[in-house]
């Protein structure tokens, strides 16, 4: 166990160096924390030691707590979590007191945190307990408390200390939004005390230790007469802050994220009591959040499993397939975005369109995005030139020579795609992988146009490409392992999250999202208040209600998909009632957001104003309205049952991909951890009960899949069944 090492120099300054062997980034484990505790004891007990520098042997300080440890803590139950957290508080408090006399506050040893780079989560909470935080001027470093992003909150004193350090208002973006800062911004915000040149980090830390006075070691909250910056809760300013924050959190989270509420409660209640009691309150709220199934589901999907997929959990075992040169065919909305993310990742790009003008326009999209990055200070002029320099915009297929991957994003028309496939294959080498970005056409059908179907695959991006992090990789019937590995290695290069699914109508994400939109529209046809539909969706954690979503993606696309689906399904097509609304909207010219008219009304500048009143004339409100829960069950089950069927059908082969893909692909209620996690939270038996009720009242589309019934009968959950064999 060598997570921390200890050395004392000739001047009596001890250095504790965090350097977790076998990991590129330091993360805190239970054993690591115990070792740190013993080293602090050793330094405090050694009369020859004047003070301590806590630093890292790596380029960064720490990435945070090992979230697997948090998962293990949970297994011990509430009391075990609380005891564990209180023990951690004890160690951090010991650091903060530095061995001083509690009465006179004298005689403590200075402990300084020297951060060479990134310091996140416990990697910043630990420095917060030290007497001074010195950060190296490393613009790539990120400092802050991102816990809220994975459904927990800073529970190692970070919440209590930051609120007392800067006041609730100033601490809010760092705690409630998990805002991260580079060292200079961290200094400006008061998160760190000093920023120094990287090579002066340790010398400056030592200098500070040697000159620190007793008074330098006393934290404001341990000092007499401490007043909370910005005012305590019953101070007029404090009152405004907490009332405002409470409203803001409810507005942003719709009350579905337990961590945000718990965080605010810990901050508020903690601010009313002495510091050590506040830590206890923080520990209680932290325990309650860890015991909430939402936090474990979020950690599992958004951290552990997302990372596992990014690291290639489902990658076939073939040689490295890193992409050096990619050809992007079709420089429209998707192709232009794909060229941008590829070039930004250091890949050479040939961007082809039918006309030079269109190809140039596609490349100009990258220039626009890079300009925006420059305006925000994120990108330098050199970087912009470098990225643009990697993109060749042309109409000439001969430029594709040497490409090892092609991503085709031309019109959604099998004939156009077949023609492009043939032209590309004539221009590239045998080993080149051909990927289509089709959103609706089965891959195995498109592969018929290929001479090399083993090299033919689907790589389905979501729009806008630069923002959406999920990429759906689709294995056609004849797709080979090398093509899958190539697609996965490419997605890793562009730093997105992949899922690998089998070929079927709409693959996975669109297969689940379309029934969600349709269920919303169906309710409009039934005379359900549209605002009830939209708000029910948001109150269950969907980022967009189904009507807003179809406005954003456009009504004409909905019409196109409906027509194609009906043509493919014939008499079995179940969505006639939905189409009546959709087609009527199209006839009214209400094509959605892009037309400034859809289910919502928009002002001339395109700002959404509210639900369109004309809807009520065509679809009068029914006298009896369903209750909120029924609407929510309909909207959630429409998606979730499709996910279960995708698993039953073998389109999905891994529930981790089903959960991660749902959250990243279409924003499925992230608090739930995804559709399979949601089913586990409510339990298969309850899910079947809801399905049976909805089937009786709404129709056969809610029939519980056999798989779900089987689980209910066995008392199993997805993550505790045979489907969990691959999962964490
Ligand atoms: P688009 O109309 O914006 O772009 C298509 C581009 O392909 C145009 O620039 C067009 O000039 C070019 N093109 C057409 N025929 C060509 C040919 N023979 N040779 C070279 N270039 C040709 O469309 P888009 O929205 O970017 O969609 C492209 C593909 O991506 C489609 O298959 C679509 O289904 C899929 N897709 C779209 C979205 C989305 O949200 N728009 C999402 C995922 C996937």
XYZ file of C-alpha atoms and ligand atoms in Angstrom:
772
model
C 0.000 0.000 0.000
C 1.854 3.046 -1.180
C -0.889 5.571 -1.912
C 0.953 8.135 0.207
C 4.656 8.433 0.950
C 6.308 10.419 3.688
C 9.608 12.259 3.847
C 11.067 14.901 6.168
C 13.722 17.312 4.902
C 16.625 18.887 6.761
C 14.525 21.936 7.687
C 11.897 19.825 9.410
C 9.265 20.084 6.708
C 7.446 16.829 6.094
C 6.093 16.104 2.643
C 3.235 13.669 2.224
C 3.041 12.713 -1.426
C -0.101 11.193 -2.887
C 0.793 8.805 -5.685
C -1.485 5.832 -6.164
C 0.521 3.147 -7.894
C -1.102 1.504 -10.918
C -3.429 4.477 -11.495
C -2.749 7.474 -13.684
C -4.945 9.678 -11.469
C -5.008 9.637 -7.668
C -8.324 8.506 -6.220
C -9.065 8.072 -2.525
C -9.644 4.565 -1.247
C -10.506 3.451 2.280
C -6.985 2.105 2.777
C -5.452 5.261 1.324
C -7.364 7.384 3.774
C -6.253 5.281 6.715
C -2.638 5.615 5.583
C -2.970 9.379 5.217
C -4.401 9.509 8.736
C -1.433 7.624 10.134
C 1.038 9.870 8.310
C -0.643 12.992 9.668
C -0.403 11.479 13.161
C 3.244 10.770 12.578
C 3.970 14.345 11.483
C 2.028 15.864 14.360
C 3.726 13.597 16.884
C 7.264 14.175 15.622
C 8.809 17.096 17.496
C 11.329 17.463 14.663
C 8.585 18.235 12.132
C 7.620 21.905 11.832
C 4.882 21.531 9.284
C 3.568 19.456 6.412
C 3.225 19.806 2.647
C 0.517 17.636 1.162
C 1.114 17.170 -2.547
C 0.975 14.693 -5.394
C 3.578 12.673 -7.230
C 1.515 12.891 -10.397
C 0.767 15.776 -12.714
C -2.612 16.176 -11.015
C -3.506 16.185 -7.334
C -6.549 13.892 -7.339
C -9.651 12.953 -9.291
C -11.774 12.353 -6.188
C -13.126 9.485 -4.188
C -13.032 6.054 -5.706
C -16.745 5.757 -6.424
C -16.488 2.006 -6.119
C -15.688 2.650 -2.456
C -18.894 4.621 -2.135
C -20.772 1.695 -3.655
C -19.184 -0.602 -1.051
C -19.965 1.795 1.789
C -23.604 1.667 0.824
C -23.624 -2.092 1.199
C -23.014 -1.671 4.945
C -26.225 0.312 5.468
C -26.979 3.739 6.887
C -25.168 3.439 10.219
C -21.995 2.173 8.553
C -22.023 5.052 6.069
C -22.594 7.610 8.797
C -19.837 6.169 10.989
C -17.442 6.033 8.041
C -18.152 9.634 7.066
C -17.797 10.859 10.648
C -14.464 9.100 10.876
C -13.367 10.931 7.737
C -14.528 14.218 9.244
C -12.414 13.406 12.267
C -9.258 13.035 10.183
C -9.909 16.209 8.182
C -10.681 18.097 11.387
C -7.390 16.840 12.819
C -5.602 18.279 9.797
C -7.500 21.538 10.202
C -6.522 21.819 13.881
C -2.921 20.845 13.071
C -2.413 19.707 16.656
C -3.100 23.166 18.141
C -4.277 23.642 21.699
C -8.062 23.813 21.367
C -8.341 26.580 23.968
C -5.448 28.884 23.116
C -5.428 27.871 19.428
C -1.636 27.916 19.606
C 1.057 25.398 18.896
C -0.415 23.856 15.762
C 1.672 22.727 12.812
C 0.960 24.331 9.450
C -0.310 21.943 6.802
C -0.349 23.255 3.251
C -1.882 21.670 0.174
C 0.295 22.066 -2.917
C -1.739 21.183 -5.994
C 0.207 20.538 -9.203
C -2.978 20.132 -11.264
C -6.552 18.915 -11.130
C -8.108 18.593 -7.672
C -11.656 17.271 -7.634
C -14.066 16.052 -4.989
C -12.186 14.732 -1.965
C -9.124 15.978 -3.871
C -10.370 19.483 -3.108
C -12.126 18.775 0.214
C -8.824 17.601 1.668
C -7.044 20.863 0.700
C -10.040 22.780 2.096
C -9.215 21.321 5.491
C -5.559 22.412 5.169
C -4.326 25.828 6.296
C -3.409 27.079 2.858
C -4.024 25.953 -0.703
C -1.356 26.707 -3.273
C -2.030 25.700 -6.873
C 0.448 25.490 -9.738
C -0.408 27.740 -12.653
C -1.556 24.893 -14.854
C -4.355 26.123 -17.155
C -5.428 22.546 -17.867
C -6.101 21.859 -14.188
C -9.664 21.698 -12.918
C -10.449 22.469 -9.317
C -13.816 21.936 -7.678
C -16.539 19.700 -6.362
C -18.351 17.863 -9.161
C -20.162 15.361 -6.887
C -23.610 16.725 -7.699
C -23.130 15.590 -11.295
C -23.255 11.944 -10.235
C -26.140 12.278 -7.825
C -24.313 12.871 -4.548
C -22.881 16.013 -2.941
C -19.602 16.941 -1.252
C -19.817 14.936 1.943
C -16.282 15.138 3.317
C -16.766 18.587 4.762
C -16.715 20.313 1.373
C -20.265 21.577 1.713
C -19.839 22.891 5.246
C -16.413 24.419 4.677
C -17.185 26.105 1.377
C -20.390 27.680 2.663
C -18.526 28.983 5.711
C -15.578 30.127 3.597
C -17.443 32.128 0.959
C -21.098 32.234 1.934
C -23.977 30.263 0.494
C -24.555 32.537 -2.487
C -20.950 32.484 -3.711
C -20.587 28.762 -2.976
C -23.769 27.858 -4.855
C -22.319 27.423 -8.371
C -19.499 25.232 -7.032
C -21.736 23.076 -4.860
C -25.048 23.004 -6.696
C -23.789 23.001 -10.261
C -20.436 21.317 -9.709
C -18.718 24.227 -11.465
C -15.003 23.559 -12.016
C -12.347 26.247 -12.295
C -8.804 26.466 -13.616
C -6.291 27.630 -10.988
C -6.450 31.326 -11.905
C -10.258 31.404 -11.810
C -10.146 29.334 -8.616
C -7.945 31.990 -7.059
C -10.254 34.766 -8.250
C -13.247 32.924 -6.767
C -11.481 32.286 -3.479
C -11.255 28.511 -3.871
C -7.464 28.556 -3.564
C -5.156 31.005 -1.800
C -2.258 31.296 -4.238
C -1.322 30.378 -7.791
C 2.407 30.030 -8.479
C 4.617 28.898 -11.358
C 4.622 25.077 -11.488
C 8.326 24.802 -10.721
C 7.934 27.048 -7.665
C 5.070 25.020 -6.184
C 6.963 23.058 -3.573
C 9.454 25.786 -2.688
C 6.631 28.251 -2.123
C 4.730 25.693 -0.052
C 7.788 25.124 2.085
C 8.377 28.844 2.450
C 4.807 29.276 3.671
C 5.081 26.413 6.156
C 8.268 27.850 7.639
C 6.885 31.352 8.116
C 3.309 30.491 9.188
C 2.202 31.983 12.499
C -0.280 30.491 14.955
C -2.971 32.872 13.736
C -2.480 31.648 10.129
C -3.672 28.207 11.180
C -6.975 29.231 12.707
C -9.866 28.913 10.290
C -12.328 31.811 10.357
C -15.052 29.476 11.648
C -12.855 28.438 14.551
C -12.153 32.060 15.428
C -14.156 34.120 17.888
C -16.790 36.381 16.386
C -16.968 34.488 13.081
C -19.734 35.743 10.810
C -20.961 33.814 7.831
C -20.091 35.684 4.603
C -23.291 36.838 2.924
C -25.229 36.311 6.125
C -26.488 33.313 8.097
C -30.017 32.061 7.289
C -31.810 34.463 9.645
C -29.844 37.489 8.497
C -31.889 39.481 5.915
C -29.367 38.784 3.127
C -29.011 35.145 4.141
C -32.758 34.763 4.160
C -32.954 35.971 0.572
C -30.184 33.589 -0.438
C -31.754 30.461 0.968
C -35.277 31.230 -0.196
C -33.898 32.013 -3.665
C -31.679 28.934 -3.741
C -34.538 26.714 -2.710
C -36.729 28.032 -5.522
C -33.873 27.796 -8.004
C -33.197 24.172 -7.123
C -36.832 23.195 -7.441
C -36.978 25.048 -10.772
C -33.915 23.308 -12.125
C -34.398 19.831 -10.757
C -38.195 19.651 -10.532
C -37.583 18.043 -7.187
C -36.427 14.733 -8.635
C -32.763 14.923 -7.633
C -32.465 14.047 -3.937
C -28.830 15.214 -3.800
C -29.593 18.843 -4.632
C -32.235 19.082 -1.932
C -30.041 17.298 0.590
C -27.115 19.579 -0.212
C -29.164 22.683 0.356
C -30.583 21.270 3.581
C -27.079 20.451 4.814
C -25.920 23.975 3.971
C -28.936 25.661 5.555
C -29.175 23.588 8.698
C -25.397 23.555 9.063
C -25.297 27.335 8.932
C -27.498 27.541 12.030
C -25.209 25.537 14.320
C -21.533 25.376 15.367
C -19.040 23.962 12.884
C -18.651 20.464 14.324
C -22.398 20.018 14.562
C -22.669 21.210 10.967
C -20.307 18.430 9.923
C -22.571 15.934 11.642
C -25.583 17.328 9.816
C -23.672 17.132 6.536
C -22.847 13.490 7.318
C -26.513 12.704 8.018
C -27.698 14.220 4.753
C -24.873 12.540 2.894
C -25.935 9.211 4.370
C -29.528 9.819 3.343
C -28.452 10.573 -0.223
C -26.221 7.518 -0.419
C -29.087 5.358 0.807
C -31.396 6.769 -1.842
C -31.542 4.339 -4.796
C -31.337 7.284 -7.187
C -27.780 8.114 -6.155
C -26.545 4.545 -6.515
C -28.236 4.253 -9.900
C -26.740 7.545 -11.065
C -23.253 6.623 -9.904
C -23.556 3.217 -11.524
C -24.734 4.541 -14.901
C -23.140 7.958 -15.147
C -19.782 7.090 -13.695
C -18.896 3.428 -13.352
C -20.659 1.978 -16.386
C -20.211 4.996 -18.637
C -16.480 4.778 -18.005
C -16.462 1.020 -18.561
C -18.130 1.477 -21.955
C -15.705 4.244 -22.881
C -12.808 1.969 -21.972
C -14.103 -0.658 -24.373
C -16.097 -3.042 -22.155
C -17.719 -4.492 -25.266
C -14.833 -4.107 -27.699
C -13.960 -7.250 -29.668
C -10.456 -8.448 -28.920
C -8.706 -7.339 -32.087
C -5.635 -5.180 -32.648
C -5.681 -1.426 -32.079
C -7.805 0.335 -34.693
C -6.951 3.969 -33.973
C -8.158 6.160 -36.843
C -5.592 8.314 -38.620
C -7.634 9.641 -41.528
C -11.396 9.749 -41.811
C -13.503 10.511 -44.874
C -16.826 12.219 -44.145
C -19.292 12.081 -47.026
C -22.080 14.651 -46.929
C -21.168 18.013 -45.417
C -24.653 18.875 -44.139
C -25.668 19.319 -40.542
C -24.369 15.953 -39.364
C -21.340 15.595 -41.642
C -20.078 19.062 -40.748
C -20.339 18.224 -37.049
C -18.620 14.866 -37.519
C -15.760 16.573 -39.393
C -15.387 19.058 -36.537
C -15.223 16.523 -33.704
C -12.833 14.343 -35.704
C -10.426 17.153 -36.614
C -10.561 18.440 -33.034
C -9.404 15.001 -31.891
C -6.343 15.185 -34.156
C -7.701 13.022 -36.979
C -7.113 14.061 -40.631
C -10.472 14.678 -42.315
C -11.552 14.631 -45.961
C -14.993 16.259 -46.102
C -16.852 15.500 -49.322
C -20.100 16.870 -50.702
C -21.686 16.868 -54.150
C -20.809 20.523 -54.719
C -17.647 22.326 -53.614
C -19.770 25.073 -52.121
C -21.562 22.613 -49.845
C -18.263 21.043 -48.777
C -16.862 24.501 -47.969
C -19.978 25.355 -45.990
C -19.485 22.175 -43.999
C -15.920 23.146 -43.183
C -17.070 26.666 -42.260
C -19.154 25.077 -39.492
C -15.896 24.036 -37.807
C -14.550 27.573 -38.169
C -17.715 28.920 -36.512
C -17.478 26.544 -33.581
C -13.765 27.271 -33.167
C -14.475 31.010 -33.222
C -17.029 30.539 -30.460
C -14.425 28.602 -28.473
C -11.934 31.442 -28.985
C -14.455 34.013 -27.778
C -14.888 32.006 -24.595
C -11.131 31.814 -24.211
C -11.139 28.033 -24.576
C -9.285 27.848 -27.874
C -6.206 29.665 -29.139
C -5.742 31.004 -32.665
C -3.051 28.347 -33.231
C -5.401 25.593 -32.168
C -8.057 26.899 -34.536
C -5.606 26.969 -37.445
C -4.388 23.487 -36.543
C -7.901 21.994 -36.469
C -8.993 23.692 -39.706
C -5.718 22.606 -41.288
C -6.765 18.993 -40.777
C -9.969 19.328 -42.824
C -9.839 19.090 -46.619
C -13.186 20.127 -48.136
C -13.586 18.709 -51.639
C -15.846 16.942 -54.142
C -13.066 14.648 -55.273
C -13.386 11.041 -54.055
C -9.740 10.443 -54.986
C -8.831 12.495 -51.881
C -10.158 9.588 -49.797
C -7.083 7.486 -50.608
C -5.424 6.468 -47.358
C -8.581 6.849 -45.239
C -9.004 4.037 -42.722
C -12.590 5.019 -41.838
C -15.443 6.591 -43.799
C -18.506 8.103 -42.144
C -21.328 8.639 -44.598
C -23.893 11.343 -43.751
C -25.646 12.050 -47.064
C -29.414 12.265 -47.536
C -31.530 9.602 -45.842
C -32.210 7.836 -49.138
C -31.081 4.254 -49.768
C -30.348 4.964 -53.442
C -28.138 7.968 -52.705
C -26.407 6.004 -49.976
C -25.834 2.994 -52.267
C -24.338 5.216 -54.934
C -21.994 6.850 -52.431
C -20.997 3.459 -51.010
C -19.907 2.248 -54.451
C -17.995 5.457 -55.199
C -16.200 5.354 -51.873
C -15.246 1.686 -52.172
C -13.694 2.384 -55.552
C -11.498 5.075 -53.996
C -10.326 3.498 -50.732
C -8.246 0.490 -49.798
C -9.632 -2.962 -48.889
C -9.139 -2.489 -45.167
C -11.064 0.757 -44.913
C -14.185 0.584 -42.705
C -17.371 2.168 -44.057
C -19.809 3.578 -41.517
C -23.207 5.051 -42.232
C -24.787 7.669 -39.976
C -28.303 6.712 -41.013
C -30.894 7.245 -38.326
C -33.636 4.978 -39.676
C -32.427 2.674 -42.456
C -31.426 -0.851 -41.415
C -27.660 -1.314 -41.718
C -27.894 -4.818 -43.172
C -30.001 -3.463 -46.051
C -27.596 -0.613 -46.798
C -24.688 -3.086 -46.626
C -26.051 -4.811 -49.718
C -24.542 -1.966 -51.738
C -21.115 -2.828 -50.350
C -18.526 -5.181 -51.831
C -17.171 -5.681 -48.320
C -20.144 -6.058 -45.923
C -17.843 -7.200 -43.090
C -16.366 -3.700 -43.192
C -19.784 -2.055 -43.214
C -21.218 -0.684 -39.949
C -23.511 1.974 -38.492
C -22.067 4.853 -36.480
C -25.073 6.863 -35.387
C -24.358 10.331 -34.051
C -26.919 12.541 -32.337
C -27.544 16.158 -33.177
C -25.840 18.553 -32.491
C -22.771 16.376 -32.940
C -20.388 18.613 -30.995
C -22.642 18.573 -27.917
C -24.227 15.119 -27.822
C -21.951 12.593 -26.180
C -23.582 9.339 -27.146
C -22.659 7.440 -30.291
C -24.687 4.371 -31.194
C -22.669 1.771 -33.049
C -24.789 -0.646 -35.056
C -23.639 -4.072 -36.013
C -25.253 -5.243 -39.264
C -25.817 -8.947 -39.954
C -22.463 -9.280 -41.679
C -20.462 -6.644 -39.810
C -17.128 -8.025 -38.621
C -15.286 -7.530 -35.346
C -12.631 -5.281 -36.866
C -15.315 -2.828 -37.990
C -16.809 -2.782 -34.476
C -13.379 -2.239 -32.930
C -12.646 0.514 -35.444
C -15.889 2.289 -34.571
C -15.184 1.953 -30.832
C -11.602 3.177 -31.148
C -12.827 6.139 -33.200
C -15.471 7.035 -30.590
C -12.786 6.845 -27.907
C -10.587 9.208 -29.946
C -13.352 11.793 -30.242
C -14.053 11.344 -26.504
C -17.662 10.298 -26.730
C -19.492 7.386 -25.126
C -20.299 4.379 -27.309
C -22.990 1.750 -27.124
C -22.965 -1.215 -29.502
C -26.350 -2.520 -30.622
C -27.660 -4.955 -33.179
C -29.495 -3.958 -36.312
C -33.251 -3.387 -36.096
C -35.705 -0.655 -37.023
C -34.599 2.582 -35.296
C -31.760 0.748 -33.515
C -32.031 1.569 -29.792
C -32.340 5.273 -28.954
C -34.869 6.276 -31.613
C -36.816 3.103 -30.975
C -37.468 4.269 -27.412
C -37.841 7.979 -27.999
C -40.460 7.726 -30.755
C -43.037 5.984 -28.503
C -42.444 8.710 -25.907
C -43.265 11.446 -28.412
C -46.177 9.421 -29.761
C -47.665 8.862 -26.317
C -47.586 12.610 -25.699
C -49.277 13.344 -29.024
C -51.800 10.559 -28.441
C -52.827 12.237 -25.206
C -53.391 15.521 -27.063
C -55.704 13.621 -29.427
C -57.570 12.256 -26.404
C -58.124 15.753 -25.064
C -55.596 15.585 -22.234
C -54.458 19.098 -21.299
C -51.169 19.574 -23.230
C -49.643 21.452 -20.293
C -50.338 18.422 -18.108
C -48.504 16.213 -20.594
C -45.481 18.510 -20.750
C -45.261 19.186 -17.036
C -45.804 15.556 -16.097
C -42.762 14.703 -18.223
C -40.606 17.376 -16.637
C -41.745 16.508 -13.128
C -40.475 12.998 -13.656
C -37.095 14.272 -14.813
C -37.374 14.306 -18.605
C -35.458 17.330 -19.910
C -38.094 18.046 -22.567
C -41.761 17.208 -22.690
C -42.775 15.098 -25.702
C -44.436 18.028 -27.477
C -41.422 20.267 -27.079
C -39.218 17.437 -28.232
C -41.158 16.900 -31.444
C -41.109 20.658 -32.030
C -37.316 20.623 -31.691
C -36.800 17.669 -34.002
C -39.480 18.995 -36.416
C -42.977 17.869 -37.269
C -42.058 17.048 -40.873
C -39.412 14.594 -39.702
C -42.125 13.016 -37.525
C -44.433 12.771 -40.532
C -41.678 11.217 -42.628
C -40.858 8.627 -40.004
C -44.564 7.844 -39.466
C -45.116 7.276 -43.188
C -42.061 5.060 -43.528
C -43.004 3.049 -40.437
C -46.565 2.581 -41.613
C -45.300 1.432 -45.015
C -43.016 -1.106 -43.360
C -45.548 -2.395 -40.807
C -48.739 -2.412 -42.849
C -51.863 -3.348 -40.883
C -49.940 -3.874 -37.678
C -49.150 -0.144 -37.514
C -50.442 1.055 -34.129
C -50.123 4.821 -34.277
C -52.988 6.043 -36.490
C -54.349 8.311 -33.751
C -50.954 9.939 -33.386
C -50.570 10.490 -37.112
C -53.911 12.283 -37.309
C -52.516 14.998 -35.021
C -49.097 15.051 -36.606
C -50.393 15.285 -40.181
C -52.904 17.956 -39.183
C -50.108 20.012 -37.631
C -48.084 19.649 -40.835
C -51.117 20.737 -42.887
C -51.330 23.854 -40.732
C -47.705 24.572 -41.594
C -46.732 24.127 -37.958
C -43.471 22.280 -38.608
C -41.961 22.945 -35.203
C -39.295 25.210 -33.784
C -37.514 25.745 -37.100
C -40.783 27.177 -38.533
C -41.445 29.232 -35.398
C -44.730 27.351 -35.101
C -45.491 23.950 -33.671
C -47.176 22.531 -30.576
C -45.699 25.633 -28.997
C -46.013 29.242 -30.099
C -42.772 31.147 -30.744
C -42.023 34.818 -31.070
C -40.378 36.266 -34.183
C -36.928 35.658 -32.725
C -37.730 31.971 -32.243
C -38.211 32.130 -28.475
C -40.683 29.586 -27.170
C -43.669 31.369 -25.668
C -46.091 28.718 -24.482
C -48.289 25.949 -25.811
C -50.102 26.945 -28.981
C -53.640 27.933 -28.193
C -54.988 26.785 -31.557
C -54.465 23.200 -30.432
C -57.467 23.416 -28.100
C -59.845 24.319 -30.945
C -58.955 21.166 -32.854
C -58.526 18.929 -29.825
C -60.894 20.176 -27.131
C -60.028 19.251 -23.590
C -61.745 16.163 -22.251
C -63.962 16.788 -19.270
C -62.183 14.319 -17.119
C -58.405 14.713 -16.984
C -56.056 11.912 -15.934
C -54.045 12.322 -12.753
C -50.389 13.252 -12.879
C -49.113 9.772 -12.034
C -51.098 8.133 -14.823
C -49.671 10.572 -17.365
C -46.165 9.954 -16.027
C -46.592 6.196 -16.117
C -47.753 6.387 -19.711
C -44.804 8.561 -20.740
C -42.202 6.515 -18.899
C -43.554 3.082 -19.756
C -43.751 4.026 -23.442
C -39.952 4.333 -23.390
C -39.026 1.744 -20.821
C -41.040 -1.127 -22.308
C -39.383 -0.458 -25.650
C -35.994 -0.707 -23.943
C -36.995 -4.041 -22.400
C -38.214 -5.290 -25.768
C -34.925 -4.188 -27.343
C -33.180 -6.367 -24.761
C -35.551 -9.280 -25.366
C -35.017 -8.967 -29.113
C -31.249 -8.942 -28.770
C -30.880 -5.395 -30.144
C -29.395 -4.485 -26.809
C -26.978 -7.027 -25.409
C -25.928 -5.184 -22.272
C -28.231 -3.370 -19.821
C -25.394 -0.953 -19.060
C -25.600 0.250 -22.645
C -29.373 0.489 -22.365
C -29.130 2.727 -19.305
C -26.163 4.869 -20.291
C -27.463 5.219 -23.862
C -30.887 6.354 -22.653
C -29.520 9.089 -20.431
C -26.923 10.384 -22.887
C -28.949 9.767 -26.038
C -32.299 11.263 -25.180
C -32.007 12.488 -21.619
C -34.079 9.716 -20.050
C -34.713 10.824 -16.439
C -31.053 10.860 -15.339
C -31.980 10.648 -11.633
C -33.218 7.110 -12.281
C -29.955 5.827 -13.761
C -31.783 4.822 -16.967
C -34.778 2.644 -17.916
C -33.437 -0.619 -16.469
C -32.318 1.088 -13.275
C -35.739 2.741 -12.994
C -37.420 -0.640 -13.289
C -35.123 -1.958 -10.575
C -35.980 0.991 -8.335
C -39.728 0.420 -8.578
C -39.338 -3.359 -8.798
C -40.467 -5.703 -11.571
C -43.654 -6.671 -9.694
C -44.786 -3.049 -9.425
C -43.818 -2.459 -13.066
C -45.980 -5.381 -14.172
C -48.844 -4.045 -12.081
C -48.565 -0.650 -13.802
C -48.413 -2.344 -17.206
C -51.486 -4.449 -16.485
C -53.419 -1.395 -15.398
C -52.332 0.610 -18.456
C -53.083 -2.302 -20.778
C -56.607 -2.483 -19.403
C -57.169 1.254 -19.688
C -55.017 2.267 -22.664
C -54.424 -0.763 -24.805
C -52.065 -3.540 -25.767
C -49.040 -1.328 -26.354
C -48.465 -1.462 -22.587
C -48.469 -5.269 -22.383
C -45.741 -6.291 -19.977
C -42.936 -8.078 -21.833
C -42.491 -11.719 -20.845
C -39.065 -10.891 -19.488
C -40.514 -8.432 -17.015
C -43.133 -10.931 -15.847
C -40.457 -13.544 -15.414
C -38.424 -11.160 -13.267
C -41.453 -10.217 -11.204
C -42.158 -13.906 -10.589
C -38.581 -14.571 -9.524
C -38.308 -11.375 -7.483
C -35.311 -10.340 -9.572
C -34.071 -6.983 -10.801
C -32.094 -6.373 -13.999
C -28.935 -5.634 -12.058
C -29.425 -8.722 -9.902
C -30.267 -11.127 -12.717
C -28.423 -12.916 -15.518
C -28.315 -9.580 -17.334
C -26.007 -8.252 -14.676
C -23.248 -10.742 -15.447
C -21.444 -8.161 -17.543
C -22.490 -5.190 -15.448
C -20.854 -3.597 -12.445
P -28.376 17.304 -44.479
O -29.416 17.400 -45.502
O -28.122 18.479 -43.586
O -26.988 16.937 -45.149
C -26.833 15.996 -46.162
C -25.686 16.437 -47.013
O -25.352 15.391 -47.904
C -25.987 17.666 -47.857
O -24.970 18.630 -47.670
C -25.973 17.132 -49.266
O -25.511 18.082 -50.215
C -25.028 15.971 -49.157
N -25.210 14.965 -50.187
C -26.366 14.488 -50.686
N -26.124 13.577 -51.634
C -24.789 13.480 -51.768
C -23.934 12.735 -52.597
N -24.408 11.871 -53.484
N -22.603 12.886 -52.450
C -22.112 13.747 -51.551
N -22.882 14.508 -50.764
C -24.205 14.376 -50.857
O -28.736 16.029 -43.613
P -28.253 15.636 -42.142
O -29.286 16.067 -41.171
O -26.847 16.027 -41.951
O -28.366 14.041 -42.196
C -27.427 13.237 -42.846
C -27.584 11.799 -42.426
O -27.475 11.716 -41.011
C -28.924 11.176 -42.761
O -28.726 9.826 -43.067
C -29.705 11.323 -41.472
O -30.723 10.362 -41.345
C -28.624 11.088 -40.474
N -28.872 11.634 -39.147
C -29.444 12.855 -38.978
C -29.667 13.347 -37.721
C -30.265 14.702 -37.517
O -30.676 15.011 -36.393
N -30.342 15.536 -38.520
C -29.284 12.597 -36.598
C -28.661 11.365 -36.794
C -28.467 10.886 -38.060
